[in-house]
mmCIF file of C-alpha atoms in Angstrom:
data_model
loop_
_atom_site.group_PDB
_atom_site.id
_atom_site.type_symbol
_atom_site.label_atom_id
_atom_site.label_comp_id
_atom_site.label_asym_id
_atom_site.label_seq_id
_atom_site.Cartn_x
_atom_site.Cartn_y
_atom_site.Cartn_z
ATOM 1 C CA MET A 1 7.979 23.119 -39.212
ATOM 2 C CA LYS A 2 10.415 20.289 -39.905
ATOM 3 C CA THR A 3 12.306 21.035 -36.355
ATOM 4 C CA ASN A 4 9.129 20.837 -34.412
ATOM 5 C CA MET A 5 8.122 17.775 -35.792
ATOM 6 C CA HIS A 6 12.006 16.214 -34.693
ATOM 7 C CA ILE A 7 11.223 17.721 -31.449
ATOM 8 C CA GLY A 8 7.908 16.155 -31.017
ATOM 9 C CA ILE A 9 9.360 12.602 -32.122
ATOM 10 C CA LEU A 10 12.083 12.973 -29.678
ATOM 11 C CA ALA A 11 9.935 13.977 -26.832
ATOM 12 C CA PHE A 12 7.644 11.097 -27.548
ATOM 13 C CA ALA A 13 10.513 8.690 -27.678
ATOM 14 C CA VAL A 14 12.119 9.858 -24.329
ATOM 15 C CA TYR A 15 8.649 9.719 -22.922
ATOM 16 C CA LEU A 16 8.439 5.838 -23.897
ATOM 17 C CA LEU A 17 11.802 5.267 -22.698
ATOM 18 C CA ILE A 18 11.151 6.810 -19.287
ATOM 19 C CA THR A 19 7.727 5.091 -18.856
ATOM 20 C CA SER A 20 8.899 1.633 -20.564
ATOM 21 C CA PRO A 21 9.238 0.032 -16.835
ATOM 22 C CA LEU A 22 5.507 0.835 -16.330
ATOM 23 C CA ILE A 23 4.671 -0.228 -19.948
ATOM 24 C CA ILE A 24 6.267 -3.568 -19.561
ATOM 25 C CA PHE A 25 4.619 -4.174 -15.977
ATOM 26 C CA ASP A 26 1.065 -3.383 -17.806
ATOM 27 C CA ILE A 27 1.790 -5.718 -20.287
ATOM 28 C CA ASN A 28 2.327 -8.477 -17.696
ATOM 29 C CA HIS A 29 -0.725 -7.841 -15.642
ATOM 30 C CA ASN A 30 -3.206 -8.092 -18.594
ATOM 31 C CA TYR A 31 -2.885 -4.178 -19.225
ATOM 32 C CA ASP A 32 -4.356 -3.191 -15.880
ATOM 33 C CA ASN A 33 -3.778 0.345 -15.779
ATOM 34 C CA LEU A 34 -4.245 1.031 -19.702
ATOM 35 C CA MET A 35 -7.578 -0.359 -19.623
ATOM 36 C CA MET A 36 -8.636 1.097 -16.643
ATOM 37 C CA PRO A 37 -10.277 4.101 -18.433
ATOM 38 C CA ILE A 38 -12.084 1.937 -20.828
ATOM 39 C CA ARG A 39 -13.484 -0.529 -18.123
ATOM 40 C CA THR A 40 -14.432 2.439 -16.320
ATOM 41 C CA LEU A 41 -16.408 4.023 -19.464
ATOM 42 C CA LEU A 42 -18.041 0.554 -20.087
ATOM 43 C CA GLY A 43 -19.278 0.777 -16.460
ATOM 44 C CA LYS A 44 -17.196 -2.612 -15.823
ATOM 45 C CA GLN A 45 -15.376 -0.780 -12.891
ATOM 46 C CA HIS A 46 -16.123 2.224 -10.390
ATOM 47 C CA ALA A 47 -13.638 3.990 -8.228
ATOM 48 C CA ALA A 48 -14.612 3.687 -4.546
ATOM 49 C CA LEU A 49 -15.283 7.675 -3.958
ATOM 50 C CA TYR A 50 -16.578 9.155 -0.962
ATOM 51 C CA GLU A 51 -19.067 12.134 -1.011
ATOM 52 C CA PHE A 52 -17.353 15.510 -1.716
ATOM 53 C CA SER A 53 -17.144 17.014 1.743
ATOM 54 C CA PHE A 54 -15.216 19.701 3.597
ATOM 55 C CA PRO A 55 -14.220 17.519 6.466
ATOM 56 C CA ASN A 56 -12.685 15.056 3.905
ATOM 57 C CA MET A 57 -10.600 17.804 2.414
ATOM 58 C CA VAL A 58 -9.315 18.996 5.778
ATOM 59 C CA GLY A 59 -8.143 15.333 6.453
ATOM 60 C CA HIS A 60 -6.310 15.603 2.915
ATOM 61 C CA VAL A 61 -4.597 18.896 3.975
ATOM 62 C CA LYS A 62 -3.704 17.232 7.330
ATOM 63 C CA GLU A 63 -2.029 14.422 5.010
ATOM 64 C CA LEU A 64 -0.288 16.785 2.810
ATOM 65 C CA LEU A 65 1.475 18.771 5.979
ATOM 66 C CA SER A 66 2.245 15.689 7.514
ATOM 67 C CA SER A 67 3.758 14.553 4.396
ATOM 68 C CA PHE A 68 6.105 17.843 4.247
ATOM 69 C CA GLY A 69 7.189 17.295 7.654
ATOM 70 C CA ARG A 70 8.098 13.468 6.777
ATOM 71 C CA LEU A 71 10.076 14.588 4.022
ATOM 72 C CA TRP A 72 12.707 15.639 6.521
ATOM 73 C CA PHE A 73 12.414 12.952 9.209
ATOM 74 C CA ILE A 74 10.453 10.140 10.162
ATOM 75 C CA THR A 75 11.390 8.510 13.452
ATOM 76 C CA PHE A 76 13.851 6.062 15.056
ATOM 77 C CA HIS A 77 13.328 2.328 15.465
ATOM 78 C CA THR A 78 10.525 2.003 13.054
ATOM 79 C CA ASN A 79 10.041 -0.190 10.037
ATOM 80 C CA PRO A 80 9.402 0.650 6.284
ATOM 81 C CA GLN A 81 6.172 -1.295 5.900
ATOM 82 C CA ASP A 82 4.461 1.182 8.434
ATOM 83 C CA GLN A 83 6.041 4.125 6.999
ATOM 84 C CA ILE A 84 5.678 3.853 3.294
ATOM 85 C CA VAL A 85 3.728 0.676 2.199
ATOM 86 C CA LEU A 86 0.143 1.243 1.365
ATOM 87 C CA GLU A 87 -2.367 -0.090 3.982
ATOM 88 C CA SER A 88 0.178 -1.568 6.404
ATOM 89 C CA HIS A 89 -0.515 -1.585 9.902
ATOM 90 C CA MET A 90 -1.840 1.628 10.647
ATOM 91 C CA ASP A 91 1.193 2.852 12.567
ATOM 92 C CA LYS A 92 2.656 5.554 10.326
ATOM 93 C CA THR A 93 4.632 8.423 12.161
ATOM 94 C CA ASN A 94 2.823 11.600 11.775
ATOM 95 C CA GLY A 95 5.221 14.801 10.278
ATOM 96 C CA ASN A 96 6.644 17.170 12.513
ATOM 97 C CA ILE A 97 4.534 20.566 12.275
ATOM 98 C CA PHE A 98 7.483 22.739 12.521
ATOM 99 C CA LEU A 99 9.195 20.820 9.782
ATOM 100 C CA SER A 100 5.985 21.050 7.545
ATOM 101 C CA PHE A 101 5.741 24.659 7.823
ATOM 102 C CA ILE A 102 9.375 24.953 7.133
ATOM 103 C CA SER A 103 8.840 23.153 3.739
ATOM 104 C CA LEU A 104 5.694 25.013 2.853
ATOM 105 C CA GLY A 105 7.676 28.479 3.641
ATOM 106 C CA ALA A 106 10.697 27.138 1.408
ATOM 107 C CA LEU A 107 8.014 26.162 -1.184
ATOM 108 C CA ILE A 108 6.237 29.683 -1.431
ATOM 109 C CA TRP A 109 9.473 31.690 -1.341
ATOM 110 C CA PHE A 110 10.851 29.289 -4.335
ATOM 111 C CA LEU A 111 7.658 30.107 -6.348
ATOM 112 C CA LEU A 112 7.722 34.151 -5.347
ATOM 113 C CA LYS A 113 11.515 34.194 -6.367
ATOM 114 C CA ASN A 114 10.844 32.339 -9.680
ATOM 115 C CA ARG A 115 7.852 34.410 -11.138
ATOM 116 C CA ARG A 116 9.296 34.488 -14.590
ATOM 117 C CA PRO A 117 8.827 33.316 -18.211
ATOM 118 C CA GLY A 118 9.620 29.596 -18.230
ATOM 119 C CA TYR A 119 8.830 28.849 -14.736
ATOM 120 C CA ASP A 120 5.156 28.909 -15.009
ATOM 121 C CA ILE A 121 4.633 24.976 -15.880
ATOM 122 C CA PHE A 122 6.476 24.254 -12.437
ATOM 123 C CA ALA A 123 3.999 26.203 -10.413
ATOM 124 C CA ILE A 124 1.088 25.168 -12.465
ATOM 125 C CA SER A 125 2.093 21.468 -12.194
ATOM 126 C CA LEU A 126 2.664 21.466 -8.400
ATOM 127 C CA LEU A 127 -0.409 23.687 -7.604
ATOM 128 C CA THR A 128 -2.555 21.271 -9.683
ATOM 129 C CA ILE A 129 -1.487 18.187 -8.085
ATOM 130 C CA ILE A 130 -1.682 19.711 -4.659
ATOM 131 C CA ALA A 131 -5.436 20.732 -5.291
ATOM 132 C CA ALA A 132 -6.348 17.361 -7.030
ATOM 133 C CA PHE A 133 -5.089 15.812 -3.733
ATOM 134 C CA ILE A 134 -7.143 17.849 -1.554
ATOM 135 C CA MET A 135 -10.311 17.766 -3.319
ATOM 136 C CA TYR A 136 -10.644 14.429 -4.807
ATOM 137 C CA PRO A 137 -13.077 12.569 -2.803
ATOM 138 C CA SER A 138 -11.512 9.264 -1.703
ATOM 139 C CA TYR A 139 -8.983 7.853 0.700
ATOM 140 C CA ASN A 140 -6.008 9.993 -0.538
ATOM 141 C CA LEU A 141 -2.716 8.352 0.644
ATOM 142 C CA GLU A 142 0.843 9.682 1.101
ATOM 143 C CA TYR A 143 2.311 7.950 -2.032
ATOM 144 C CA TYR A 144 -0.046 9.991 -4.413
ATOM 145 C CA LEU A 145 2.181 13.042 -3.251
ATOM 146 C CA MET A 146 5.446 11.434 -4.602
ATOM 147 C CA SER A 147 5.611 13.887 -7.630
ATOM 148 C CA VAL A 148 5.027 17.052 -5.434
ATOM 149 C CA LEU A 149 7.849 15.535 -2.884
ATOM 150 C CA THR A 150 10.221 15.178 -5.869
ATOM 151 C CA LEU A 151 9.351 18.822 -6.631
ATOM 152 C CA MET A 152 9.501 20.000 -2.886
ATOM 153 C CA ALA A 153 12.983 18.718 -2.503
ATOM 154 C CA VAL A 154 13.825 20.945 -5.484
ATOM 155 C CA ALA A 155 12.456 23.987 -3.858
ATOM 156 C CA ILE A 156 14.031 23.173 -0.389
ATOM 157 C CA GLY A 157 17.284 22.808 -2.143
ATOM 158 C CA PHE A 158 16.900 26.210 -3.864
ATOM 159 C CA THR A 159 16.054 27.927 -0.634
ATOM 160 C CA LEU A 160 19.259 26.243 1.316
ATOM 161 C CA ASN A 161 21.346 27.396 -1.845
ATOM 162 C CA ALA A 162 20.001 31.212 -0.840
ATOM 163 C CA LEU A 163 21.338 30.965 2.681
ATOM 164 C CA PRO A 164 24.446 31.523 4.044
ATOM 165 C CA LYS A 165 26.901 28.621 3.235
ATOM 166 C CA SER A 166 27.771 27.930 7.003
ATOM 167 C CA ILE A 167 23.861 27.906 7.857
ATOM 168 C CA SER A 168 23.416 25.505 4.715
ATOM 169 C CA LEU A 169 26.136 22.998 5.590
ATOM 170 C CA ILE A 170 24.904 22.580 9.232
ATOM 171 C CA ILE A 171 21.178 21.929 8.067
ATOM 172 C CA VAL A 172 22.261 19.518 5.410
ATOM 173 C CA GLY A 173 24.859 17.875 7.777
ATOM 174 C CA ILE A 174 22.164 17.403 10.477
ATOM 175 C CA PHE A 175 19.678 16.062 7.891
ATOM 176 C CA ILE A 176 22.293 13.473 6.640
ATOM 177 C CA ILE A 177 23.335 12.374 10.059
ATOM 178 C CA VAL A 178 19.583 11.960 11.605
ATOM 179 C CA ASN A 179 18.287 10.363 8.401
ATOM 180 C CA ILE A 180 21.340 7.814 8.556
ATOM 181 C CA LEU A 181 20.549 6.954 12.000
ATOM 182 C CA SER A 182 16.722 6.495 10.993
ATOM 183 C CA VAL A 183 17.868 3.946 8.300
ATOM 184 C CA PHE A 184 20.286 1.919 10.543
ATOM 185 C CA THR A 185 17.498 1.804 13.463
ATOM 186 C CA LEU A 186 14.831 0.500 10.869
ATOM 187 C CA SER A 187 13.049 -2.828 11.977
ATOM 188 C CA ASP A 188 12.767 -5.747 9.582
ATOM 189 C CA LYS A 189 9.719 -7.563 11.150
ATOM 190 C CA TYR A 190 7.290 -6.910 8.162
ATOM 191 C CA GLY A 191 10.014 -7.363 5.734
ATOM 192 C CA LEU A 192 10.247 -9.596 2.708
ATOM 193 C CA TYR A 193 13.060 -12.120 4.298
ATOM 194 C CA ILE A 194 10.486 -12.661 6.981
ATOM 195 C CA ARG A 195 7.677 -13.521 4.489
ATOM 196 C CA ARG A 196 9.631 -15.610 2.203
ATOM 197 C CA GLU A 197 10.710 -17.718 4.944
ATOM 198 C CA LEU A 198 7.095 -18.474 5.948
ATOM 199 C CA VAL A 199 6.640 -19.439 2.192
ATOM 200 C CA TYR A 200 9.651 -21.538 2.296
ATOM 201 C CA LYS A 201 8.592 -23.451 5.432
ATOM 202 C CA THR A 202 4.917 -23.880 4.178
ATOM 203 C CA MET A 203 5.582 -25.437 0.734
ATOM 204 C CA PRO A 204 6.916 -28.715 1.944
ATOM 205 C CA ALA A 205 3.690 -29.635 3.716
ATOM 206 C CA ILE A 206 1.824 -28.809 0.349
ATOM 207 C CA GLY A 207 4.144 -30.732 -1.756
ATOM 208 C CA ASP A 208 2.797 -31.415 -5.093
ATOM 209 C CA ARG A 209 -1.075 -31.107 -4.078
ATOM 210 C CA SER A 210 -3.040 -28.223 -5.315
ATOM 211 C CA TYR A 211 -4.109 -25.567 -2.518
ATOM 212 C CA GLU A 212 -6.380 -22.503 -1.883
ATOM 213 C CA LEU A 213 -4.888 -19.640 -0.417
ATOM 214 C CA GLN A 214 -6.507 -17.350 2.121
ATOM 215 C CA THR A 215 -5.146 -14.433 4.165
ATOM 216 C CA TYR A 216 -6.345 -13.107 7.463
ATOM 217 C CA GLY A 217 -5.319 -9.922 9.568
ATOM 218 C CA GLU A 218 -6.336 -6.911 11.318
ATOM 219 C CA LEU A 219 -7.033 -4.646 8.494
ATOM 220 C CA LEU A 220 -10.287 -4.844 6.468
ATOM 221 C CA LYS A 221 -10.706 -6.318 3.116
ATOM 222 C CA PRO A 222 -8.001 -8.882 3.041
ATOM 223 C CA GLU A 223 -8.493 -9.352 -0.428
ATOM 224 C CA PHE A 224 -6.728 -5.917 -1.145
ATOM 225 C CA THR A 225 -4.498 -5.282 1.874
ATOM 226 C CA TYR A 226 -3.048 -8.974 1.829
ATOM 227 C CA ALA A 227 -3.036 -9.463 -1.754
ATOM 228 C CA GLY A 228 0.658 -9.603 -2.135
ATOM 229 C CA TRP A 229 0.961 -13.160 -0.040
ATOM 230 C CA ARG A 230 -0.711 -14.834 -3.496
ATOM 231 C CA TYR A 231 2.429 -13.281 -5.374
ATOM 232 C CA LEU A 232 4.592 -14.386 -2.829
ATOM 233 C CA PHE A 233 3.326 -18.124 -3.021
ATOM 234 C CA LYS A 234 3.313 -18.087 -6.523
ATOM 235 C CA HIS A 235 7.075 -16.716 -6.822
ATOM 236 C CA TYR A 236 8.816 -18.461 -3.973
ATOM 237 C CA GLY A 237 6.841 -21.571 -3.955
ATOM 238 C CA LYS A 238 3.712 -22.755 -6.169
ATOM 239 C CA THR A 239 0.909 -20.942 -7.776
ATOM 240 C CA PRO A 240 -2.262 -21.126 -5.734
ATOM 241 C CA SER A 241 -5.331 -22.866 -7.450
ATOM 242 C CA LYS A 242 -7.713 -20.290 -5.705
ATOM 243 C CA SER A 243 -7.044 -17.596 -3.632
ATOM 244 C CA ASN A 244 -9.350 -14.925 -1.786
ATOM 245 C CA VAL A 245 -7.777 -12.224 -4.041
ATOM 246 C CA ASP A 246 -9.373 -13.526 -7.103
ATOM 247 C CA PRO A 247 -12.530 -11.858 -7.020
ATOM 248 C CA VAL A 248 -10.706 -8.703 -7.256
ATOM 249 C CA LEU A 249 -7.427 -9.515 -8.998
ATOM 250 C CA GLY A 250 -8.290 -12.673 -10.821
ATOM 251 C CA TRP A 251 -9.018 -11.145 -14.018
ATOM 252 C CA ILE A 252 -5.552 -10.328 -14.417
ATOM 253 C CA TYR A 253 -4.510 -14.305 -14.438
ATOM 254 C CA GLN A 254 -7.514 -15.818 -15.483
ATOM 255 C CA ASP A 255 -5.793 -19.086 -16.809
ATOM 256 C CA GLU A 256 -4.232 -19.674 -13.460
ATOM 257 C CA ILE A 257 -7.737 -19.933 -11.267
ATOM 258 C CA SER A 258 -8.642 -23.743 -11.216
ATOM 259 C CA LYS A 259 -12.298 -24.510 -11.290
ATOM 260 C CA ASP A 260 -11.710 -27.588 -9.348
ATOM 261 C CA THR A 261 -11.691 -27.840 -5.605
ATOM 262 C CA PRO A 262 -8.102 -27.704 -4.453
ATOM 263 C CA GLU A 263 -6.670 -30.731 -2.035
ATOM 264 C CA LEU A 264 -5.452 -28.193 0.678
ATOM 265 C CA ARG A 265 -6.366 -24.837 2.157
ATOM 266 C CA VAL A 266 -3.676 -22.606 3.412
ATOM 267 C CA VAL A 267 -4.581 -19.676 5.806
ATOM 268 C CA VAL A 268 -2.006 -16.926 6.337
ATOM 269 C CA ALA A 269 -2.663 -14.978 9.576
ATOM 270 C CA ASP A 270 -0.800 -11.681 8.945
ATOM 271 C CA THR A 271 0.258 -10.460 12.312
ATOM 272 C CA VAL A 272 -2.758 -11.942 14.372
ATOM 273 C CA ILE A 273 -3.094 -15.409 15.744
ATOM 274 C CA PRO A 274 -6.644 -16.444 15.011
ATOM 275 C CA LYS A 275 -8.442 -19.578 16.712
ATOM 276 C CA PHE A 276 -10.062 -22.150 14.712
ATOM 277 C CA GLU A 277 -12.447 -24.904 15.675
ATOM 278 C CA ILE A 278 -10.636 -27.608 13.770
ATOM 279 C CA GLU A 279 -6.954 -28.272 14.117
ATOM 280 C CA PRO A 280 -4.648 -27.481 11.087
ATOM 281 C CA ILE A 281 -2.404 -30.706 9.712
ATOM 282 C CA ALA A 282 0.250 -28.371 10.011
ATOM 283 C CA THR A 283 1.495 -24.911 11.287
ATOM 284 C CA PHE A 284 4.477 -22.831 10.569
ATOM 285 C CA GLN A 285 5.697 -19.170 11.834
ATOM 286 C CA SER A 286 8.048 -16.658 10.539
ATOM 287 C CA GLY A 287 8.419 -13.535 12.738
ATOM 288 C CA VAL A 288 4.905 -12.067 13.177
ATOM 289 C CA TYR A 289 3.542 -14.268 10.459
ATOM 290 C CA THR A 290 1.704 -17.535 10.821
ATOM 291 C CA SER A 291 0.500 -20.079 8.066
ATOM 292 C CA TYR A 292 -2.181 -22.840 8.584
ATOM 293 C CA VAL A 293 -2.546 -25.826 6.416
ATOM 294 C CA PHE A 294 -6.043 -27.802 6.374
ATOM 295 C CA ASN A 295 -7.939 -30.474 4.405
ATOM 296 C CA ASN A 296 -10.128 -28.636 2.096
ATOM 297 C CA GLN A 297 -13.116 -30.365 2.889
ATOM 298 C CA LEU A 298 -16.074 -29.501 5.307
ATOM 299 C CA PRO A 299 -15.913 -31.020 8.805
ATOM 300 C CA SER A 300 -19.223 -32.421 10.256
ATOM 301 C CA ASN A 301 -18.714 -29.470 13.028
ATOM 302 C CA THR A 302 -18.070 -26.544 10.672
ATOM 303 C CA THR A 303 -20.498 -24.107 9.567
ATOM 304 C CA ASN A 304 -21.833 -24.667 5.879
ATOM 305 C CA PRO A 305 -20.291 -21.774 3.709
ATOM 306 C CA ARG A 306 -23.661 -21.410 2.083
ATOM 307 C CA SER A 307 -25.454 -21.335 5.750
ATOM 308 C CA LYS A 308 -26.585 -17.804 6.659
ATOM 309 C CA ASN A 309 -24.671 -18.502 9.985
ATOM 310 C CA ALA A 310 -21.576 -19.076 8.229
ATOM 311 C CA SER A 311 -18.784 -16.979 9.803
ATOM 312 C CA GLN A 312 -17.454 -14.024 7.593
ATOM 313 C CA VAL A 313 -14.182 -12.445 8.353
ATOM 314 C CA SER A 314 -13.327 -9.307 6.880
ATOM 315 C CA GLY A 315 -15.477 -9.523 3.952
ATOM 316 C CA TYR A 316 -14.901 -12.979 2.973
ATOM 317 C CA ARG A 317 -15.771 -16.469 4.202
ATOM 318 C CA LEU A 318 -13.474 -18.945 5.452
ATOM 319 C CA GLU A 319 -15.669 -21.679 4.323
ATOM 320 C CA SER A 320 -14.040 -25.077 5.680
ATOM 321 C CA ILE A 321 -12.774 -23.032 8.623
ATOM 322 C CA GLU A 322 -15.093 -21.113 11.345
ATOM 323 C CA ILE A 323 -13.587 -18.828 13.580
ATOM 324 C CA PRO A 324 -15.838 -18.168 16.319
ATOM 325 C CA LEU A 325 -17.781 -15.002 16.107
ATOM 326 C CA GLN A 326 -16.513 -13.591 19.359
ATOM 327 C CA ASN A 327 -12.961 -13.434 18.040
ATOM 328 C CA ILE A 328 -14.283 -11.708 14.698
ATOM 329 C CA PHE A 329 -15.973 -9.334 17.133
ATOM 330 C CA GLU A 330 -12.925 -8.863 19.187
ATOM 331 C CA THR A 331 -10.973 -8.213 16.128
ATOM 332 C CA ASP A 332 -13.377 -5.590 14.612
ATOM 333 C CA GLN A 333 -13.392 -3.695 17.913
ATOM 334 C CA ILE A 334 -9.765 -3.574 18.280
ATOM 335 C CA LEU A 335 -9.488 -2.224 14.621
ATOM 336 C CA SER A 336 -11.970 0.281 15.263
ATOM 337 C CA GLU A 337 -10.229 1.489 18.521
ATOM 338 C CA LYS A 338 -6.884 1.555 16.180
ATOM 339 C CA ASN A 339 -8.641 3.433 13.291
ATOM 340 C CA ASN A 340 -9.908 6.008 15.957
ATOM 341 C CA GLN A 341 -6.292 6.519 17.745
ATOM 342 C CA GLN A 342 -4.720 7.136 14.266
ATOM 343 C CA VAL A 343 -7.659 9.723 13.530
ATOM 344 C CA LYS A 344 -6.964 11.352 17.133
ATOM 345 C CA ARG A 345 -3.215 11.444 16.063
ATOM 346 C CA ASP A 346 -4.024 13.061 12.749
ATOM 347 C CA LEU A 347 -6.149 15.615 14.532
ATOM 348 C CA ARG A 348 -3.009 16.613 16.760
#
C-alpha cells in the first residue's frame, strides 16, 4: 500500500512537470483552459458544434487519411503557415493516398503483432482518439491528431525495424533527403519576421497616441483568424486600447481594454488590399501585409456604424472606415470559390 502511494505521488509529480508549460500558459491567460469546463457548465460559453451527420464523419476520415500521408511528406516550395498553422490561407497540401495506406497498414500490423498484456493501453488510447476525431461534430483540424501522429511514428518505426536492414535504410534515407529538401525550400512570406517588420514600420506613425487595432483578410471571422496581430502589436510595439479581438478574447486581458475612444485606428490587411472611401494618414507594407493608419473619427462621408447601412466585413464593423459593398461581395465570392476548391481537393 505504501509503495503504491509512492508510485502515485511520483506519477502525479511527473505529470505536473510535463504539463507545467501548459499550466504556466493558463495562469498567464486568465486560466483560459482550466476554466473552460466551468464556463460551459454555467452556460457562459458554448462550443460551436455541427449536427451529427455521416457526411461530416466522412470528411473527418479523409482528413485522417490525409494526415497519415502528410506524416511522410508534404511538398516542396510551400510555407509553414499554410501547412501546419490553424486557419491560415486554405492552401494545405493533401497527403499522398499511397503513403496514407502505407501508414495505415503499418499501424494495423503493429497492433496485431503486439497483442499481449501491457500493450492494450497503447491500442485503446490510439483507437479512442481516432474514434473521437471521426465522430466529434465540429470542424476538426489536423493538429487535433498530434498525439495520434506521435504514436503512428512509433508504429512506423516498429514496422521498419521488422523489414530487412537494407530496405529499411533505403526508406529512411529517402525520407531524410526528401524532407530536408522540403525544409530548405520553405517560404517565409507569412512568417513572423515579415509580420514583425510591419509592426516596426507602423509604430512610429502611432507614437504615444492611443489606437484601436482591426484586422481584415480573405478568411471569415477575423476576430478568430487574425487574432494574433493584437499580440504582435502588443509585444513588438504598444498595446492597443481596443481591437476587434476583444469581444472574443477580451476576458483574458480585461484590464488592457480602454473605455475611452482611441485617437487612431490601425487596420491590418492580411494578404488582401482593401479599398477605403477615405485616405489613411499613413500606409505601410511588409511582404503580403499592409497596415493603414486613420484618425479615429467619423468623417462626414462615412456611414455611421449604428446605421443599418453600415458596412459589415467578415462579421465586424469597420466603423469609421467604409469599405464599398461591392468589394465585400467580391471578397466573399472569392472566399466561397476557394472553399469549394479546397472541398474538391479533399474529395479527390
